[in-house]
CSV table of C-alpha atoms in Angstrom, one decimal:
chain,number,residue,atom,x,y,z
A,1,UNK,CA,1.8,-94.1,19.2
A,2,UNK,CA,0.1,-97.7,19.9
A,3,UNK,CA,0.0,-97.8,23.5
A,4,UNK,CA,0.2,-101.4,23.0
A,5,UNK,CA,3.7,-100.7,22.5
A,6,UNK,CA,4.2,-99.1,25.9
A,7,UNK,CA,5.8,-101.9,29.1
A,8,UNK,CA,5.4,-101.0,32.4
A,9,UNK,CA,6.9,-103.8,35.1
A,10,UNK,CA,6.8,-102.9,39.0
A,11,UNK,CA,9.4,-104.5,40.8
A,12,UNK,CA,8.9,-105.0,44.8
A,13,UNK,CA,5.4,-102.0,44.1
A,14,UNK,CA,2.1,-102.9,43.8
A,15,UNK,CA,0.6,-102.1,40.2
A,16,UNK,CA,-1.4,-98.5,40.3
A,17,UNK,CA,-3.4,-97.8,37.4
A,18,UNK,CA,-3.3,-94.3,38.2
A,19,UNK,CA,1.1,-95.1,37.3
A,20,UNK,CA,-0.2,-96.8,34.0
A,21,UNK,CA,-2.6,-93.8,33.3
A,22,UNK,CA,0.5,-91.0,33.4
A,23,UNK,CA,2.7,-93.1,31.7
A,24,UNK,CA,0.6,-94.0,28.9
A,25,UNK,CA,-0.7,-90.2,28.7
A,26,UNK,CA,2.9,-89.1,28.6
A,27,UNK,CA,3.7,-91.3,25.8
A,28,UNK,CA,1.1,-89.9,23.6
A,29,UNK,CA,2.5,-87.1,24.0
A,30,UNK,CA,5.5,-88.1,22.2
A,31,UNK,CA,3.3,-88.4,19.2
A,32,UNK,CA,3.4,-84.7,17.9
A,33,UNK,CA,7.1,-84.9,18.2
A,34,UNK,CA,9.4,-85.0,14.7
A,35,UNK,CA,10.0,-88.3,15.1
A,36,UNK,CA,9.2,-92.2,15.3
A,37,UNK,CA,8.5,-94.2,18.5
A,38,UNK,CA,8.9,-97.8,18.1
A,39,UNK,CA,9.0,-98.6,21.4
A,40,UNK,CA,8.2,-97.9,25.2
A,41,UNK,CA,9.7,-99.3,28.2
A,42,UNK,CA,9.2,-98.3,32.1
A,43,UNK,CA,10.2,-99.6,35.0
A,44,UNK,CA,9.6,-98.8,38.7
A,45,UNK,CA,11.1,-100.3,41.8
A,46,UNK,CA,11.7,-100.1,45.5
A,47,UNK,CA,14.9,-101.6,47.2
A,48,UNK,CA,12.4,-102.7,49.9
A,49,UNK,CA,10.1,-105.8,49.5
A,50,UNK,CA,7.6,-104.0,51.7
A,51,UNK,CA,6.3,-101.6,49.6
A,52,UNK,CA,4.7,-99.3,52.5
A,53,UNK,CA,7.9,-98.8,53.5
A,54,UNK,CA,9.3,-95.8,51.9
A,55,UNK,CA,12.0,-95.0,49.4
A,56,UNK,CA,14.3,-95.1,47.9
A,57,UNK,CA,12.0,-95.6,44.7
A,58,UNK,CA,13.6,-96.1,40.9
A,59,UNK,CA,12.8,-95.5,37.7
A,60,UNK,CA,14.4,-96.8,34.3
A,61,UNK,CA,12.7,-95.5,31.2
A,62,UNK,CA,13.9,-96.3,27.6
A,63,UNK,CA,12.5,-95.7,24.2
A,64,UNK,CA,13.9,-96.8,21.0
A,65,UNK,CA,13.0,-94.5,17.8
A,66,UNK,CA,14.3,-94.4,14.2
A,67,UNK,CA,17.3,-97.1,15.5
A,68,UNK,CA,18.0,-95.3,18.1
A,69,UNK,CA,17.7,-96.0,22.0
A,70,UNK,CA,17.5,-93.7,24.6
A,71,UNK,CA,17.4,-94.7,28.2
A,72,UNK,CA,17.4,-92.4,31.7
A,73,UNK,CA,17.5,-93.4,35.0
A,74,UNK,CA,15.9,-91.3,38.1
A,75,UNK,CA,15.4,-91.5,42.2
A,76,UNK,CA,13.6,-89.9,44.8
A,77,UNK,CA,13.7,-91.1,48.6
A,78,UNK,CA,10.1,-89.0,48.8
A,79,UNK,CA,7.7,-90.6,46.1
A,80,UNK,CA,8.0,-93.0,43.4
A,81,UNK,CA,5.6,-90.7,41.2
A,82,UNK,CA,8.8,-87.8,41.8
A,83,UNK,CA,11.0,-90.1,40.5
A,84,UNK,CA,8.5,-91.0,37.6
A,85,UNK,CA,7.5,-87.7,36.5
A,86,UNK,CA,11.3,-86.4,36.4
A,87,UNK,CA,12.3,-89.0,34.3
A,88,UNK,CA,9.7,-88.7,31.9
A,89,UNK,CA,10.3,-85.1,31.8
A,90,UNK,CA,14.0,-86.0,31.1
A,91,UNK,CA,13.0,-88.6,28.8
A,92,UNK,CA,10.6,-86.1,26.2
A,93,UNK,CA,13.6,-83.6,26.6
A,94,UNK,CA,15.7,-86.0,25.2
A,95,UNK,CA,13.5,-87.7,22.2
A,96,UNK,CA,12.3,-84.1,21.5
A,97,UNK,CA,16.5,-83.2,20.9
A,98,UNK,CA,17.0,-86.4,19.1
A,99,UNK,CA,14.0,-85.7,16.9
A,100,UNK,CA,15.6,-82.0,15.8
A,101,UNK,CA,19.1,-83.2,15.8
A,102,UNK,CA,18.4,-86.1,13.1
A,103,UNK,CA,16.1,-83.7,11.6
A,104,UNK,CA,18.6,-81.0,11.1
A,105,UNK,CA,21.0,-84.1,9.9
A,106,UNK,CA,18.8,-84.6,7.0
């Protein structure tokens, strides 16, 4: 997939490369999956303005394949990169069973 179709917006965080880095590794991931991404969204916030202040941290992550859009939500009070990496573990269970199930449509 062209990472150029990958967002990443940080609401009330400061941007870390090293966020950008897993998310963008995940995605390519995705690639030897049976099926089509068109398109990669991520976001990650913090209630708190302060962003040294702790949790709770969220993240949204939606991808849309084949006409299809899949979305998951996820939070951790400990670290925003829990709540990240659970929700893209979430989200490559889910495009992986989307891939089968419109494979086994066919």
């Amino acid at each position: 997939m062209d990472t150029r179709r990958v967002e990443i917006q940080f609401r009330h965080l400061p941007p870390s490369d090293a966020i950008k880095e897993a998310v963008r590794r995940f995605f390519n991931k995705l690639n030897g999956l049976p099926c089509s991404i068109e398109r990669c969204s991520v976001r990650l916030a913090s209630e708190r303005a302060e962003p040294l202040c702790g949790g709770p941290y969220f993240v949204h992550v939606e991808v849309e394949m084949q006409g299809q859009e899949l979305a998951i939500d996820q939070a951790s009070d400990v670290d925003v990169y829990v709540a990240l990496l659970n929700a893209l573990r979430d989200m490559h269970e889910m495009v992986r069973a989307a891939g089968l199930k419109r494979r086994c449509a066919a």
